[in-house]
Amino acid sequence: MLEIIKNITSETLTVYSAATLGGKLFIPFFICCIYLLVDRKSEHDRARAYLLYPSLILMVIIFNPVLIHFLYKYIGVEERIVRIFWPLPIGMTCVYCLVHFLSRADKRWKKLVMVLGAAFMLLLCTEFTHSGISYSRALNVEKMPKGTKEVCDAIYELNLHEPSDAVMTENLFYWVRQYNSSIRMPYIRDAKHWYTEDGRLDLDIMGKTGSEGSCKYAVLNSDEPTVGSLEDYGFELIKTIEGQDSFYFLYRSAE
């Protein structure tokens, strides 16, 4: 029984952490909800009706460990489960309260403190990863890693501009999906299970997944340590494409 409770709690905390940047995104939202709940002034009636009360109902559902346990059981992918947090009006609630606080501040120094605090919170929530990016010239418009477009174009041309299924690791998934939606990766959710305990990509598992799923193409990164062989599952190397600091190996099914 204790083990079951421990697993359910762990699942809930994992989803919460993934959806709220370790809680940093949720803390200001929770404070704003408490403020709207405590401050019973009539000026907040619409905010309570459209932001607070729906949020409280959603939070009861979202933070229900039983629900998250069943989602884990039938979905099993944290990146998909965190989508249940999307209906929460986190941004709107925080912006509403921030504007309200700023409008009540009479002295300029108070407003300055609020603005600086808001800017700091924004940087904190993004873990300072995006600071300064707007002031540097992008190497390409899409900001894609070098070689991504070439991989997509090669698959697109080889498949005569028809949609195709491919297996590749997660480091290319979002870029390929952004650049060419005709290249489908139906088994990308399984990519995290393609690795051995020492971090090597198991090509036997990847090849079997692609072969059984009738995927026509497979892509590997030369920098990634591997074990096994794609050739044993009907794939043959047809092209090498230069990447950012490595090469991409493009395979095609021989069938």
C-alpha atoms as a printed R data frame, in Angstrom:
    type eleno elety resid chain resno       x      y       z
1   ATOM     1    CA   MET     A     1   0.000  0.000   0.000
2   ATOM     2    CA   LEU     A     2   2.800  2.421   0.916
3   ATOM     3    CA   GLU     A     3   4.567  1.611  -2.349
4   ATOM     4    CA   ILE     A     4   1.408  2.434  -4.322
5   ATOM     5    CA   ILE     A     5   1.004  5.756  -2.514
6   ATOM     6    CA   LYS     A     6   4.676  6.530  -3.097
7   ATOM     7    CA   ASN     A     7   4.348  5.847  -6.848
8   ATOM     8    CA   ILE     A     8   1.193  7.955  -7.185
9   ATOM     9    CA   THR     A     9   2.807 10.841  -5.289
10  ATOM    10    CA   SER     A    10   5.937 10.604  -7.417
11  ATOM    11    CA   GLU     A    11   3.879 10.666 -10.626
12  ATOM    12    CA   THR     A    12   1.925 13.726  -9.441
13  ATOM    13    CA   LEU     A    13   5.062 15.645  -8.480
14  ATOM    14    CA   THR     A    14   6.783 14.743 -11.750
15  ATOM    15    CA   VAL     A    15   3.893 16.086 -13.833
16  ATOM    16    CA   TYR     A    16   3.595 19.185 -11.648
17  ATOM    17    CA   SER     A    17   7.312 19.921 -11.951
18  ATOM    18    CA   ALA     A    18   7.337 19.428 -15.722
19  ATOM    19    CA   ALA     A    19   4.266 21.628 -16.246
20  ATOM    20    CA   THR     A    20   5.283 24.512 -13.960
21  ATOM    21    CA   LEU     A    21   9.079 24.730 -14.399
22  ATOM    22    CA   GLY     A    22   9.662 23.127 -11.051
23  ATOM    23    CA   GLY     A    23   6.942 25.245  -9.417
24  ATOM    24    CA   LYS     A    24   8.401 28.632 -10.363
25  ATOM    25    CA   LEU     A    25   5.598 29.281 -12.840
26  ATOM    26    CA   PHE     A    26   2.876 28.186 -10.438
27  ATOM    27    CA   ILE     A    27   3.945 30.071  -7.308
28  ATOM    28    CA   PRO     A    28   3.036 33.600  -8.547
29  ATOM    29    CA   PHE     A    29  -0.206 32.217  -9.972
30  ATOM    30    CA   PHE     A    30  -1.105 30.629  -6.635
31  ATOM    31    CA   ILE     A    31  -0.329 33.892  -4.793
32  ATOM    32    CA   CYS     A    32  -2.591 35.796  -7.193
33  ATOM    33    CA   CYS     A    33  -5.406 33.300  -6.624
34  ATOM    34    CA   ILE     A    34  -5.090 33.700  -2.862
35  ATOM    35    CA   TYR     A    35  -5.169 37.482  -3.258
36  ATOM    36    CA   LEU     A    36  -8.364 37.384  -5.338
37  ATOM    37    CA   LEU     A    37  -9.898 34.973  -2.870
38  ATOM    38    CA   VAL     A    38  -9.082 37.135   0.180
39  ATOM    39    CA   ASP     A    39  -9.726 40.582  -1.303
40  ATOM    40    CA   ARG     A    40 -13.509 40.663  -1.561
41  ATOM    41    CA   LYS     A    41 -13.795 44.062  -3.257
42  ATOM    42    CA   SER     A    42 -16.474 44.283  -5.936
43  ATOM    43    CA   GLU     A    43 -13.936 45.421  -8.541
44  ATOM    44    CA   HIS     A    44 -12.608 41.856  -8.603
45  ATOM    45    CA   ASP     A    45 -16.000 40.197  -9.130
46  ATOM    46    CA   ARG     A    46 -15.458 39.534 -12.837
47  ATOM    47    CA   ALA     A    47 -11.900 38.329 -12.233
48  ATOM    48    CA   ARG     A    48 -13.162 35.897  -9.618
49  ATOM    49    CA   ALA     A    49 -15.930 34.672 -11.931
50  ATOM    50    CA   TYR     A    50 -13.768 34.196 -15.017
51  ATOM    51    CA   LEU     A    51 -10.318 33.500 -13.561
52  ATOM    52    CA   LEU     A    52 -10.385 32.440  -9.919
53  ATOM    53    CA   TYR     A    53 -13.336 30.062  -9.589
54  ATOM    54    CA   PRO     A    54 -12.655 28.142 -12.833
55  ATOM    55    CA   SER     A    55  -9.004 27.864 -11.727
56  ATOM    56    CA   LEU     A    56  -9.968 26.416  -8.346
57  ATOM    57    CA   ILE     A    57 -12.184 23.814 -10.008
58  ATOM    58    CA   LEU     A    58  -9.481 22.924 -12.517
59  ATOM    59    CA   MET     A    59  -6.855 22.665  -9.791
60  ATOM    60    CA   VAL     A    60  -8.985 20.187  -7.875
61  ATOM    61    CA   ILE     A    61  -9.099 18.070 -11.037
62  ATOM    62    CA   ILE     A    62  -5.477 18.588 -12.079
63  ATOM    63    CA   PHE     A    63  -3.931 17.970  -8.668
64  ATOM    64    CA   ASN     A    64  -5.966 14.844  -8.194
65  ATOM    65    CA   PRO     A    65  -3.313 12.099  -7.858
66  ATOM    66    CA   VAL     A    66  -5.825  9.426  -8.863
67  ATOM    67    CA   LEU     A    67  -6.467 11.142 -12.213
68  ATOM    68    CA   ILE     A    68  -2.761 11.600 -12.896
69  ATOM    69    CA   HIS     A    69  -2.127  7.953 -11.997
70  ATOM    70    CA   PHE     A    70  -4.651  6.800 -14.607
71  ATOM    71    CA   LEU     A    71  -3.190  9.197 -17.176
72  ATOM    72    CA   TYR     A    72   0.229  7.697 -16.467
73  ATOM    73    CA   LYS     A    73  -1.213  4.224 -16.861
74  ATOM    74    CA   TYR     A    74  -2.834  4.838 -20.255
75  ATOM    75    CA   ILE     A    75  -0.562  7.566 -21.708
76  ATOM    76    CA   GLY     A    76   2.745  7.058 -19.932
77  ATOM    77    CA   VAL     A    77   4.415 10.174 -21.364
78  ATOM    78    CA   GLU     A    78   4.920 13.211 -19.102
79  ATOM    79    CA   GLU     A    79   5.091 15.577 -22.086
80  ATOM    80    CA   ARG     A    80   1.528 14.685 -22.986
81  ATOM    81    CA   ILE     A    81   0.121 14.545 -19.464
82  ATOM    82    CA   VAL     A    82   1.277 18.100 -18.677
83  ATOM    83    CA   ARG     A    83  -1.204 19.348 -21.265
84  ATOM    84    CA   ILE     A    84  -3.930 19.083 -18.633
85  ATOM    85    CA   PHE     A    85  -2.373 22.237 -17.139
86  ATOM    86    CA   TRP     A    86  -3.002 24.256 -20.303
87  ATOM    87    CA   PRO     A    87  -6.601 25.306 -19.453
88  ATOM    88    CA   LEU     A    88  -5.350 27.005 -16.263
89  ATOM    89    CA   PRO     A    89  -5.362 30.799 -16.927
90  ATOM    90    CA   ILE     A    90  -1.967 31.241 -15.284
91  ATOM    91    CA   GLY     A    91  -0.789 34.085 -17.491
92  ATOM    92    CA   MET     A    92  -4.064 36.012 -17.489
93  ATOM    93    CA   THR     A    93  -4.411 35.813 -13.709
94  ATOM    94    CA   CYS     A    94  -0.847 37.002 -13.074
95  ATOM    95    CA   VAL     A    95  -1.182 39.837 -15.593
96  ATOM    96    CA   TYR     A    96  -4.498 40.949 -14.093
97  ATOM    97    CA   CYS     A    97  -3.056 41.137 -10.577
98  ATOM    98    CA   LEU     A    98   0.139 42.829 -11.777
99  ATOM    99    CA   VAL     A    99  -1.830 45.545 -13.586
100 ATOM   100    CA   HIS     A   100  -4.032 45.990 -10.528
101 ATOM   101    CA   PHE     A   101  -0.996 46.389  -8.235
102 ATOM   102    CA   LEU     A   102   0.661 48.849 -10.607
103 ATOM   103    CA   SER     A   103  -2.486 50.968 -10.870
104 ATOM   104    CA   ARG     A   104  -2.651 51.251  -7.082
105 ATOM   105    CA   ALA     A   105   0.982 52.286  -6.668
106 ATOM   106    CA   ASP     A   106   1.091 56.077  -6.204
107 ATOM   107    CA   LYS     A   107   4.819 56.664  -6.113
108 ATOM   108    CA   ARG     A   108   7.055 56.126  -9.095
109 ATOM   109    CA   TRP     A   109   9.606 54.111  -7.170
110 ATOM   110    CA   LYS     A   110   6.918 51.588  -6.257
111 ATOM   111    CA   LYS     A   111   6.003 51.158  -9.902
112 ATOM   112    CA   LEU     A   112   9.665 50.763 -10.778
113 ATOM   113    CA   VAL     A   113  10.053 48.049  -8.157
114 ATOM   114    CA   MET     A   114   7.003 46.232  -9.544
115 ATOM   115    CA   VAL     A   115   8.293 46.401 -13.116
116 ATOM   116    CA   LEU     A   116  11.747 45.166 -12.108
117 ATOM   117    CA   GLY     A   117  10.164 42.402 -10.051
118 ATOM   118    CA   ALA     A   118   8.035 41.338 -13.006
119 ATOM   119    CA   ALA     A   119  11.082 41.308 -15.300
120 ATOM   120    CA   PHE     A   120  13.030 39.244 -12.778
121 ATOM   121    CA   MET     A   121  10.154 36.777 -12.441
122 ATOM   122    CA   LEU     A   122  10.032 36.411 -16.227
123 ATOM   123    CA   LEU     A   123  13.743 35.629 -16.350
124 ATOM   124    CA   LEU     A   124  13.398 33.283 -13.382
125 ATOM   125    CA   CYS     A   125  10.570 31.337 -15.014
126 ATOM   126    CA   THR     A   126  12.599 30.919 -18.202
127 ATOM   127    CA   GLU     A   127  15.702 30.013 -16.172
128 ATOM   128    CA   PHE     A   128  17.510 32.922 -17.840
129 ATOM   129    CA   THR     A   129  17.819 30.839 -21.005
130 ATOM   130    CA   HIS     A   130  16.311 33.448 -23.332
131 ATOM   131    CA   SER     A   131  17.987 36.588 -22.011
132 ATOM   132    CA   GLY     A   132  19.809 38.456 -24.744
133 ATOM   133    CA   ILE     A   133  18.713 36.236 -27.637
134 ATOM   134    CA   SER     A   134  16.756 39.082 -29.228
135 ATOM   135    CA   TYR     A   135  19.969 41.094 -29.578
136 ATOM   136    CA   SER     A   136  21.942 38.561 -31.607
137 ATOM   137    CA   ARG     A   137  21.590 37.778 -35.304
138 ATOM   138    CA   ALA     A   138  20.229 34.309 -36.030
139 ATOM   139    CA   LEU     A   139  22.319 32.058 -38.256
140 ATOM   140    CA   ASN     A   140  19.125 31.172 -40.119
141 ATOM   141    CA   VAL     A   141  15.549 32.403 -40.029
142 ATOM   142    CA   GLU     A   142  14.133 29.244 -38.443
143 ATOM   143    CA   LYS     A   143  17.009 29.001 -35.911
144 ATOM   144    CA   MET     A   144  17.295 25.316 -36.774
145 ATOM   145    CA   PRO     A   145  20.437 23.280 -36.193
146 ATOM   146    CA   LYS     A   146  22.571 22.970 -39.311
147 ATOM   147    CA   GLY     A   147  21.606 19.946 -41.367
148 ATOM   148    CA   THR     A   148  17.967 19.753 -40.291
149 ATOM   149    CA   LYS     A   149  16.559 21.204 -43.497
150 ATOM   150    CA   GLU     A   150  18.906 19.076 -45.583
151 ATOM   151    CA   VAL     A   151  17.681 15.914 -43.834
152 ATOM   152    CA   CYS     A   152  14.048 16.903 -44.393
153 ATOM   153    CA   ASP     A   153  14.628 17.869 -48.026
154 ATOM   154    CA   ALA     A   154  16.461 14.619 -48.731
155 ATOM   155    CA   ILE     A   155  13.611 12.507 -47.318
156 ATOM   156    CA   TYR     A   156  11.035 14.647 -49.124
157 ATOM   157    CA   GLU     A   157  12.782 14.255 -52.482
158 ATOM   158    CA   LEU     A   158  13.492 10.539 -52.043
159 ATOM   159    CA   ASN     A   159   9.835  9.914 -51.260
160 ATOM   160    CA   LEU     A   160   8.702 11.895 -54.335
161 ATOM   161    CA   HIS     A   161   7.080 14.630 -52.230
162 ATOM   162    CA   GLU     A   162   4.731 12.135 -50.596
163 ATOM   163    CA   PRO     A   163   4.196 11.830 -46.801
164 ATOM   164    CA   SER     A   164   6.505  9.311 -45.159
165 ATOM   165    CA   ASP     A   165   7.120  7.739 -41.752
166 ATOM   166    CA   ALA     A   166  10.563  7.902 -40.149
167 ATOM   167    CA   VAL     A   167  12.288  6.937 -36.928
168 ATOM   168    CA   MET     A   168  14.780  9.345 -35.411
169 ATOM   169    CA   THR     A   169  15.902 10.492 -31.990
170 ATOM   170    CA   GLU     A   170  14.328 13.345 -30.051
171 ATOM   171    CA   ASN     A   171  17.079 15.851 -30.820
172 ATOM   172    CA   LEU     A   172  15.658 16.268 -34.360
173 ATOM   173    CA   PHE     A   173  11.980 15.725 -33.653
174 ATOM   174    CA   TYR     A   174  10.802 19.299 -33.010
175 ATOM   175    CA   TRP     A   175  12.876 20.790 -35.828
176 ATOM   176    CA   VAL     A   176  11.693 18.301 -38.434
177 ATOM   177    CA   ARG     A   177   8.111 18.691 -37.294
178 ATOM   178    CA   GLN     A   178   8.420 22.467 -37.604
179 ATOM   179    CA   TYR     A   179  10.024 22.424 -41.050
180 ATOM   180    CA   ASN     A   180   8.153 19.662 -42.883
181 ATOM   181    CA   SER     A   181   4.961 18.166 -41.474
182 ATOM   182    CA   SER     A   182   4.835 15.495 -44.199
183 ATOM   183    CA   ILE     A   183   7.641 13.637 -42.396
184 ATOM   184    CA   ARG     A   184   5.767 11.762 -39.709
185 ATOM   185    CA   MET     A   185   7.356 10.236 -36.611
186 ATOM   186    CA   PRO     A   186   4.609  8.113 -35.028
187 ATOM   187    CA   TYR     A   187   6.986  6.307 -32.668
188 ATOM   188    CA   ILE     A   188   8.826  9.323 -31.234
189 ATOM   189    CA   ARG     A   189   7.186  8.690 -27.839
190 ATOM   190    CA   ASP     A   190   9.154  5.441 -27.633
191 ATOM   191    CA   ALA     A   191  12.519  7.160 -28.228
192 ATOM   192    CA   LYS     A   192  13.299  7.451 -24.521
193 ATOM   193    CA   HIS     A   193  13.165  3.639 -24.295
194 ATOM   194    CA   TRP     A   194  15.714  3.143 -27.082
195 ATOM   195    CA   TYR     A   195  18.684  3.746 -24.780
196 ATOM   196    CA   THR     A   196  20.731  1.361 -22.688
197 ATOM   197    CA   GLU     A   197  21.551  1.987 -19.042
198 ATOM   198    CA   ASP     A   198  24.909  3.513 -19.994
199 ATOM   199    CA   GLY     A   199  23.242  6.020 -22.359
200 ATOM   200    CA   ARG     A   200  23.926  4.363 -25.729
201 ATOM   201    CA   LEU     A   201  21.269  4.307 -28.452
202 ATOM   202    CA   ASP     A   202  20.147  0.712 -28.993
203 ATOM   203    CA   LEU     A   203  19.790  0.399 -32.768
204 ATOM   204    CA   ASP     A   204  18.216 -3.048 -32.404
205 ATOM   205    CA   ILE     A   205  15.250 -1.567 -30.555
206 ATOM   206    CA   MET     A   206  15.087  1.438 -32.884
207 ATOM   207    CA   GLY     A   207  15.365 -0.742 -35.987
208 ATOM   208    CA   LYS     A   208  12.747 -3.192 -34.754
209 ATOM   209    CA   THR     A   209  10.381 -0.334 -33.942
210 ATOM   210    CA   GLY     A   210  10.841  1.199 -37.375
211 ATOM   211    CA   SER     A   211  10.584 -2.116 -39.207
212 ATOM   212    CA   GLU     A   212   7.444 -3.274 -37.404
213 ATOM   213    CA   GLY     A   213   5.896  0.187 -37.886
214 ATOM   214    CA   SER     A   214   6.647  0.189 -41.641
215 ATOM   215    CA   CYS     A   215   8.818  3.298 -41.324
216 ATOM   216    CA   LYS     A   216  10.650  3.937 -44.574
217 ATOM   217    CA   TYR     A   217  13.465  6.107 -43.185
218 ATOM   218    CA   ALA     A   218  15.732  6.318 -40.149
219 ATOM   219    CA   VAL     A   219  18.110  9.100 -39.094
220 ATOM   220    CA   LEU     A   220  21.118  8.849 -36.769
221 ATOM   221    CA   ASN     A   221  23.515 11.439 -35.374
222 ATOM   222    CA   SER     A   222  27.210 10.560 -35.689
223 ATOM   223    CA   ASP     A   223  27.921 12.039 -32.234
224 ATOM   224    CA   GLU     A   224  25.532  9.659 -30.492
225 ATOM   225    CA   PRO     A   225  27.072  6.432 -29.112
226 ATOM   226    CA   THR     A   226  25.199  3.380 -30.355
227 ATOM   227    CA   VAL     A   227  24.980 -0.369 -29.978
228 ATOM   228    CA   GLY     A   228  23.459 -2.810 -32.460
229 ATOM   229    CA   SER     A   229  22.734 -2.325 -36.154
230 ATOM   230    CA   LEU     A   230  19.933 -0.893 -38.281
231 ATOM   231    CA   GLU     A   231  21.036 -3.037 -41.239
232 ATOM   232    CA   ASP     A   232  19.807 -6.143 -39.405
233 ATOM   233    CA   TYR     A   233  16.274 -4.764 -39.684
234 ATOM   234    CA   GLY     A   234  16.246 -3.943 -43.382
235 ATOM   235    CA   PHE     A   235  17.676 -0.411 -43.361
236 ATOM   236    CA   GLU     A   236  20.565  0.652 -45.581
237 ATOM   237    CA   LEU     A   237  22.693  3.800 -45.380
238 ATOM   238    CA   ILE     A   238  22.015  6.008 -48.413
239 ATOM   239    CA   LYS     A   239  23.286  9.457 -47.470
240 ATOM   240    CA   THR     A   240  25.498 11.364 -45.032
241 ATOM   241    CA   ILE     A   241  24.500 14.963 -44.277
242 ATOM   242    CA   GLU     A   242  26.659 17.531 -42.505
243 ATOM   243    CA   GLY     A   243  25.211 18.811 -39.231
244 ATOM   244    CA   GLN     A   244  26.170 21.477 -36.710
245 ATOM   245    CA   ASP     A   245  29.203 19.741 -35.236
246 ATOM   246    CA   SER     A   246  28.588 16.240 -36.534
247 ATOM   247    CA   PHE     A   247  26.904 14.314 -39.352
248 ATOM   248    CA   TYR     A   248  23.448 12.842 -39.871
249 ATOM   249    CA   PHE     A   249  23.227  9.340 -41.323
250 ATOM   250    CA   LEU     A   250  20.100  8.831 -43.433
251 ATOM   251    CA   TYR     A   251  18.886  5.238 -43.808
252 ATOM   252    CA   ARG     A   252  16.146  3.861 -46.024
253 ATOM   253    CA   SER     A   253  14.251  0.617 -45.690
254 ATOM   254    CA   ALA     A   254  15.280 -1.894 -48.338
255 ATOM   255    CA   GLU     A   255  11.768 -3.317 -48.524
